[in-house]
Coordinates of C-alpha atoms in Angstrom, one line a residue:
Chain X
M1 CA -2.0 -82.7 117.0
P2 CA -2.4 -86.3 115.3
A3 CA -2.7 -89.0 117.1
R4 CA 0.7 -91.4 117.1
Q5 CA 0.6 -94.6 115.5
T6 CA 2.3 -97.8 116.9
H7 CA 2.7 -101.1 115.2
A8 CA 1.1 -104.2 116.8
T9 CA 3.0 -107.4 117.2
D10 CA 1.3 -109.0 114.4
G11 CA 1.7 -106.1 112.2
E12 CA -1.5 -104.0 112.6
C13 CA -1.3 -100.3 113.3
I14 CA -3.7 -99.7 115.8
P15 CA -4.1 -96.2 117.2
R16 CA -2.5 -94.8 120.7
P17 CA -4.3 -92.4 122.4
I18 CA -3.5 -88.6 121.7
D19 CA -0.8 -87.5 123.9
I20 CA -1.6 -84.1 125.3
I21 CA 1.2 -81.8 125.1
R22 CA 1.7 -78.4 125.1
D23 CA 2.1 -76.5 121.8
T24 CA 5.3 -74.6 122.0
D25 CA 5.3 -73.5 118.3
A26 CA 4.9 -69.8 117.4
V27 CA 2.3 -68.7 115.9
R28 CA 0.3 -65.7 114.4
D29 CA -2.4 -64.4 116.6
T30 CA -5.5 -65.2 115.8
D31 CA -6.9 -61.8 115.3
T32 CA -4.4 -61.7 112.3
T33 CA -4.3 -65.0 111.0
Q34 CA -7.7 -66.8 110.2
N35 CA -9.0 -70.2 110.8
N36 CA -5.5 -71.2 112.6
G37 CA -7.6 -72.8 115.3
K38 CA -4.9 -71.7 117.8
R39 CA -5.2 -69.0 120.6
G40 CA -2.2 -67.3 119.8
A41 CA 1.3 -66.3 120.4
L42 CA 0.6 -65.5 124.1
T43 CA -1.0 -68.9 124.9
N44 CA 2.0 -70.6 123.4
W45 CA 4.5 -68.7 125.1
R46 CA 3.3 -68.5 128.3
Y47 CA 4.0 -72.3 128.5
S48 CA 7.0 -72.0 126.0
P49 CA 10.1 -73.9 127.5
E50 CA 12.1 -71.0 126.4
V51 CA 10.8 -68.7 128.4
P52 CA 12.1 -68.7 132.0
S53 CA 9.8 -69.4 134.9
V54 CA 9.1 -66.0 137.3
F55 CA 8.4 -66.4 140.9
L56 CA 5.2 -67.6 142.0
Q57 CA 4.1 -68.3 138.4
S58 CA 2.2 -71.5 138.7
W59 CA 0.1 -69.7 141.6
G60 CA -0.9 -67.0 139.6
S61 CA -4.5 -67.9 139.0
L62 CA -4.9 -68.5 142.8
L63 CA -3.5 -65.1 143.8
V64 CA -5.6 -63.2 140.7
V65 CA -8.5 -64.9 143.0
V66 CA -7.1 -63.5 146.2
H67 CA -6.3 -60.1 144.7
S68 CA -9.7 -59.9 143.1
L69 CA -11.8 -61.0 146.4
S70 CA -9.6 -58.5 148.5
A71 CA -10.4 -55.9 146.0
I72 CA -14.1 -56.5 146.1
V73 CA -14.1 -56.3 150.1
L74 CA -11.7 -52.9 149.7
C75 CA -14.4 -51.1 147.5
G76 CA -17.1 -51.6 149.8
A77 CA -15.3 -51.0 153.0
S78 CA -13.7 -48.0 151.7
V79 CA -17.0 -46.6 150.1
H80 CA -18.8 -47.0 153.1
Q81 CA -15.9 -45.3 155.0
A82 CA -16.3 -42.5 152.8
L83 CA -20.0 -42.2 153.0
L84 CA -19.8 -42.1 157.1
A85 CA -17.0 -39.5 156.6
V86 CA -19.1 -37.3 154.4
Q87 CA -21.9 -37.4 157.1
L88 CA -19.9 -36.5 159.9
V89 CA -18.6 -33.5 157.5
R90 CA -21.9 -32.3 157.1
Q91 CA -22.9 -32.6 160.9
R92 CA -24.8 -35.7 160.9
P93 CA -24.7 -38.3 163.5
V94 CA -22.7 -41.4 163.1
R95 CA -22.4 -44.8 164.8
S96 CA -19.1 -44.4 166.2
G97 CA -18.2 -48.2 166.1
L98 CA -18.8 -48.2 162.6
L99 CA -15.4 -45.7 162.4
R100 CA -13.3 -48.3 163.7
I101 CA -14.7 -51.3 162.0
Y102 CA -14.7 -49.4 158.5
G103 CA -11.1 -48.3 159.0
W104 CA -9.7 -51.4 160.1
T105 CA -11.7 -53.4 157.3
T106 CA -10.5 -50.9 154.7
L107 CA -6.8 -51.3 155.9
L108 CA -6.6 -54.7 156.1
A109 CA -8.1 -55.1 152.7
Y110 CA -5.9 -52.8 151.4
L111 CA -2.9 -54.6 152.6
S112 CA -4.1 -57.6 151.5
T113 CA -5.0 -56.6 147.7
V114 CA -1.5 -55.0 147.6
M115 CA 0.5 -58.1 148.9
A116 CA -1.7 -60.2 146.6
G117 CA -0.7 -57.9 143.4
A118 CA 2.9 -57.8 144.7
L119 CA 3.5 -61.2 144.6
L120 CA 1.9 -61.3 141.1
Y121 CA 3.6 -58.6 139.8
P122 CA 6.7 -60.6 138.6
R123 CA 4.6 -62.7 136.5
Y124 CA 2.6 -60.1 135.1
R125 CA 5.7 -58.1 134.2
V126 CA 7.0 -61.0 132.2
V127 CA 4.3 -63.2 131.0
I128 CA 1.3 -60.4 130.5
R129 CA 3.3 -57.5 129.8
A130 CA 6.5 -58.5 128.3
L131 CA 5.0 -60.9 125.9
F132 CA 1.9 -59.2 125.1
L133 CA 0.8 -56.0 126.2
D134 CA 4.3 -54.2 125.4
R135 CA 3.6 -55.5 121.9
H136 CA -0.3 -55.5 121.6
A137 CA -1.6 -52.7 123.9
P138 CA 1.0 -50.4 125.2
W139 CA -1.7 -48.2 126.5
A140 CA -2.8 -51.0 128.9
A141 CA 0.5 -51.4 130.4
N142 CA 0.7 -47.6 130.8
L143 CA -2.5 -47.7 132.5
F144 CA -1.6 -50.7 134.8
D145 CA 1.8 -49.1 136.0
F146 CA -0.3 -46.1 137.0
K147 CA -2.7 -48.4 138.9
E148 CA 0.0 -49.4 141.0
N149 CA 1.5 -46.4 141.6
L150 CA -1.6 -45.0 142.8
A151 CA -1.7 -47.7 145.1
T152 CA 1.4 -47.0 146.6
I153 CA 0.6 -43.2 147.2
G154 CA -3.0 -44.4 148.3
L155 CA -1.6 -46.6 151.4
P156 CA -1.0 -43.9 153.8
L157 CA -4.5 -42.3 153.4
A158 CA -5.7 -45.6 154.2
I159 CA -3.5 -45.9 157.5
G160 CA -4.2 -42.2 158.2
A161 CA -8.2 -42.7 157.8
L162 CA -8.0 -45.7 160.6
L163 CA -5.4 -43.2 162.8
I164 CA -8.0 -40.7 162.7
A165 CA -10.9 -42.8 163.1
Q166 CA -9.8 -44.7 166.4
P167 CA -9.8 -41.6 168.5
L168 CA -12.8 -39.6 166.7
S169 CA -15.1 -42.9 167.6
T170 CA -14.1 -42.1 171.3
I171 CA -15.5 -38.8 171.4
G172 CA -19.3 -39.6 171.6
L173 CA -20.3 -39.1 167.8
S174 CA -22.6 -41.9 168.4
T175 CA -25.1 -39.2 169.9
P176 CA -28.1 -38.0 168.0
T177 CA -26.8 -34.8 168.0
T178 CA -24.6 -32.9 165.3
S179 CA -21.2 -33.0 165.8
D180 CA -20.9 -29.3 166.6
E181 CA -22.8 -30.0 170.2
V182 CA -20.7 -33.0 170.2
L183 CA -17.6 -30.9 170.2
N184 CA -19.2 -27.9 172.5
S185 CA -20.0 -30.6 175.3
R186 CA -16.3 -31.3 175.4
S187 CA -15.0 -29.2 178.1
N188 CA -11.4 -30.8 177.6
A189 CA -9.1 -27.5 177.2
A190 CA -7.2 -29.0 174.3
A191 CA -10.4 -30.0 172.2
S192 CA -11.3 -26.7 170.2
Q193 CA -14.2 -26.6 168.0
S194 CA -12.4 -25.7 165.1
S195 CA -9.3 -27.8 165.2
L196 CA -11.5 -30.7 165.6
R197 CA -13.8 -29.6 162.3
V198 CA -10.3 -29.6 160.9
V199 CA -9.5 -33.1 162.0
I200 CA -13.1 -34.3 160.9
W201 CA -12.3 -32.7 157.5
T202 CA -8.7 -34.1 157.1
Y203 CA -10.5 -37.7 157.8
G204 CA -13.2 -37.1 155.1
V205 CA -10.4 -36.2 152.6
M206 CA -8.4 -39.6 154.0
T207 CA -11.6 -41.7 153.4
V208 CA -12.5 -40.1 150.0
G209 CA -9.1 -40.3 148.6
T210 CA -8.7 -43.7 149.8
A211 CA -12.4 -44.8 147.9
L212 CA -11.2 -43.1 145.0
V213 CA -8.2 -44.8 144.7
C214 CA -9.8 -48.2 144.8
L215 CA -12.4 -47.5 142.3
T216 CA -10.0 -45.8 140.1
N217 CA -7.8 -49.0 140.5
V218 CA -10.5 -51.6 140.0
V219 CA -11.8 -49.9 136.7
A220 CA -8.3 -49.7 135.4
G221 CA -7.6 -53.4 136.5
L222 CA -10.7 -54.9 134.9
L223 CA -9.5 -52.6 131.3
C224 CA -6.4 -54.0 131.7
T225 CA -7.6 -57.8 132.1
A226 CA -10.3 -57.1 129.3
V227 CA -7.7 -56.7 126.9
R228 CA -7.2 -60.1 126.3
G229 CA -9.0 -61.9 129.7
A230 CA -5.1 -62.5 130.6
Chain J
M1 CA -3.2 -46.1 169.1
M2 CA -3.2 -42.7 169.4
T3 CA -6.2 -40.8 171.5
D4 CA -6.1 -37.3 170.4
P5 CA -7.6 -37.0 166.9
R6 CA -5.7 -33.7 166.4
R7 CA -2.4 -35.7 166.5
A8 CA -3.5 -38.5 164.5
A9 CA -4.7 -35.9 162.0
L10 CA -1.3 -34.4 161.8
Y11 CA 0.5 -37.5 161.7
S12 CA -1.5 -38.9 158.9
S13 CA -1.0 -35.6 156.9
I14 CA 2.7 -36.1 157.6
L15 CA 2.7 -39.4 156.3
T16 CA 1.0 -39.1 153.1
T17 CA 3.3 -36.0 152.3
T18 CA 6.4 -37.6 152.8
T19 CA 5.1 -40.6 151.2
S20 CA 4.0 -38.6 148.2
L21 CA 7.1 -36.5 148.3
V22 CA 9.5 -39.6 148.0
F23 CA 7.7 -41.4 145.6
F24 CA 7.5 -38.3 143.3
L25 CA 11.5 -37.8 143.9
T26 CA 11.8 -41.3 142.5
G27 CA 10.0 -40.5 139.4
V28 CA 11.7 -37.6 138.5
M29 CA 15.3 -38.7 139.6
A30 CA 17.3 -41.4 138.7
L31 CA 17.8 -42.7 142.4
P32 CA 19.5 -46.1 142.9
V33 CA 16.4 -48.4 144.7
P34 CA 16.3 -51.5 145.1
L35 CA 15.4 -53.8 141.8
Y36 CA 14.2 -57.0 141.1
L37 CA 15.1 -58.8 138.3
P38 CA 12.1 -61.7 137.3
L39 CA 14.2 -63.7 135.0
D40 CA 17.3 -63.9 136.9
H41 CA 15.3 -64.8 140.3
R42 CA 17.6 -62.2 142.1
W43 CA 17.8 -58.6 143.5
S44 CA 20.0 -55.8 143.0
F45 CA 20.6 -52.3 143.8
G46 CA 20.8 -49.4 141.3
T47 CA 18.7 -48.1 138.6
V48 CA 16.7 -49.7 135.8
A49 CA 19.1 -47.9 133.3
G50 CA 21.9 -49.7 134.5
E51 CA 20.5 -53.5 134.5
P52 CA 21.0 -55.1 131.0
S53 CA 18.2 -57.6 131.9
L54 CA 14.4 -57.1 132.6
S55 CA 14.1 -55.3 135.8
M56 CA 11.3 -53.8 137.9
D57 CA 11.8 -51.0 140.2
Y58 CA 8.2 -50.7 141.5
F59 CA 8.9 -52.6 144.9
G60 CA 12.0 -50.5 145.4
R61 CA 10.6 -47.2 144.8
S62 CA 7.4 -48.5 147.1
L63 CA 9.6 -49.5 149.9
I64 CA 11.6 -46.6 149.8
A65 CA 8.9 -44.0 150.1
L66 CA 6.7 -45.7 152.6
G67 CA 10.0 -46.7 154.7
I68 CA 10.9 -43.1 154.3
A69 CA 7.5 -41.8 155.5
G70 CA 7.0 -44.3 158.4
I71 CA 10.6 -43.2 159.9
V72 CA 9.9 -39.4 159.3
T73 CA 6.5 -39.8 161.2
G74 CA 7.6 -41.9 163.7
L75 CA 10.4 -39.3 164.3
V76 CA 8.0 -36.2 164.5
A77 CA 5.5 -38.2 167.1
L78 CA 8.6 -39.1 169.2
A79 CA 10.0 -35.5 169.1
A80 CA 6.5 -34.2 170.0
G81 CA 6.0 -36.6 173.0
F82 CA 9.6 -35.9 174.3
W83 CA 8.9 -32.2 174.0
N84 CA 5.3 -32.5 175.8
R85 CA 7.2 -34.9 178.7
H86 CA 9.4 -32.2 179.4
G87 CA 7.1 -29.3 179.1
R88 CA 8.9 -27.4 176.8
T89 CA 5.7 -26.1 175.0
T90 CA 2.7 -24.6 176.7
K91 CA 0.3 -25.8 173.4
P92 CA 0.8 -29.4 173.5
E93 CA -1.5 -30.3 170.8
P94 CA -1.7 -29.2 167.3
G95 CA -3.7 -26.0 166.9
T96 CA -6.1 -25.3 163.8
R97 CA -3.6 -23.6 161.8
A98 CA -1.1 -26.4 161.8
L99 CA -3.5 -29.3 160.9
R100 CA -4.7 -26.9 157.9
L101 CA -1.4 -26.8 156.7
G102 CA -0.6 -30.3 157.0
L103 CA -4.2 -31.2 155.2
A104 CA -3.1 -28.9 152.5
Y105 CA 0.3 -30.2 151.9
A106 CA -0.8 -33.6 151.8
V107 CA -3.5 -32.9 149.1
T108 CA -0.9 -31.2 147.0
A109 CA 1.7 -33.9 147.5
F110 CA -0.6 -36.3 146.6
V111 CA -2.3 -34.5 143.8
L112 CA 1.2 -33.7 142.1
C113 CA 2.3 -37.2 142.6
A114 CA -0.5 -38.9 140.9
S115 CA -0.4 -36.1 138.2
L116 CA 3.3 -36.8 137.5
F117 CA 3.0 -40.4 136.9
A118 CA -0.1 -39.8 134.5
Y119 CA 1.8 -37.5 132.6
K120 CA 5.1 -39.9 132.5
L121 CA 3.1 -43.1 131.5
Y122 CA 0.4 -41.3 129.4
G123 CA 2.0 -42.0 125.8
R124 CA 5.0 -43.7 127.4
E125 CA 6.3 -45.8 124.3
A126 CA 7.0 -49.4 125.2
V127 CA 10.7 -50.7 125.0
L128 CA 10.5 -54.7 124.2
T129 CA 12.2 -56.7 126.4
D130 CA 14.7 -58.8 124.6
L131 CA 13.4 -62.6 125.5
P132 CA 15.0 -65.7 124.0
S133 CA 12.8 -65.1 120.7
D134 CA 10.5 -63.2 119.1
P135 CA 7.3 -64.8 120.2
L136 CA 6.0 -63.4 116.8
P137 CA 7.4 -64.9 113.7

């Protein structure tokens, strides 16, 4: 952007400071045009006054950070929870308090991630997908949509894992015995050994499913982001 | 929170199954759902095909699937509680067979739903949105 010139009263031409303005010219992508010195159409169009603003567009960066931090917590908690469930399925002792802690942490982090992602979604749909991904990397747009759909159907798994973890943590799984022995020691008529084994398997499926959904979504999200660093 | 792990497992399976099935239905049928139109800053109710402007049906499909699943699971829990309180069943807790069936249905519905969207989205051709003008000259 050339510096503007202004005329002083004595007729001498002195330079004014360069005005910082947003370049709204449509230019070709730097991948296809050599040495144009600009980042390309996405950068220009993201700030173009011709594109209508979308919901929370200016909060995008902050929401991306919240979304990412929540996803990091979610991955850690869900994988730990899944490992606990595998221990239970293998009839190894676990600390029952951890069942509740990881259950709550996973669900809260899941909700936080989904909420931040939902708030980001209008901005993504217009600024990222419509203006760039649909034109240059449609596979990434498809992968992103799959990730979103997977997150929705994975939410009941996280809720179910917490629902099961609460009562499971109260039946004495923390004692250093196998869960079969624990179950046998319960004289409660309603607590049959076989049905509780199925409960533990259900818990295992819910927790491992939650962890797989989270890991898949993190990989998909990173791949989509890596397309343009958007 | 529930105190019986068997009930918790059964309700979790019902919640997962119903969510996946309803979400599956929204993927194979053009059901009217709440749509968000980001360029117009407004909501509408209908199908994506019926909206001339850029529209997002993800919120609506998710809300409907999770909402219906929550209502169904809540109704089952209420019904079970009602029957238990009035002593109309001699076996108040779900048995092993019911739990296994519930788990099998949940896994099947989840895998079916995930597979449907993987199939639909794999190779989907982008429909370029009609924006003010083409960003690339």
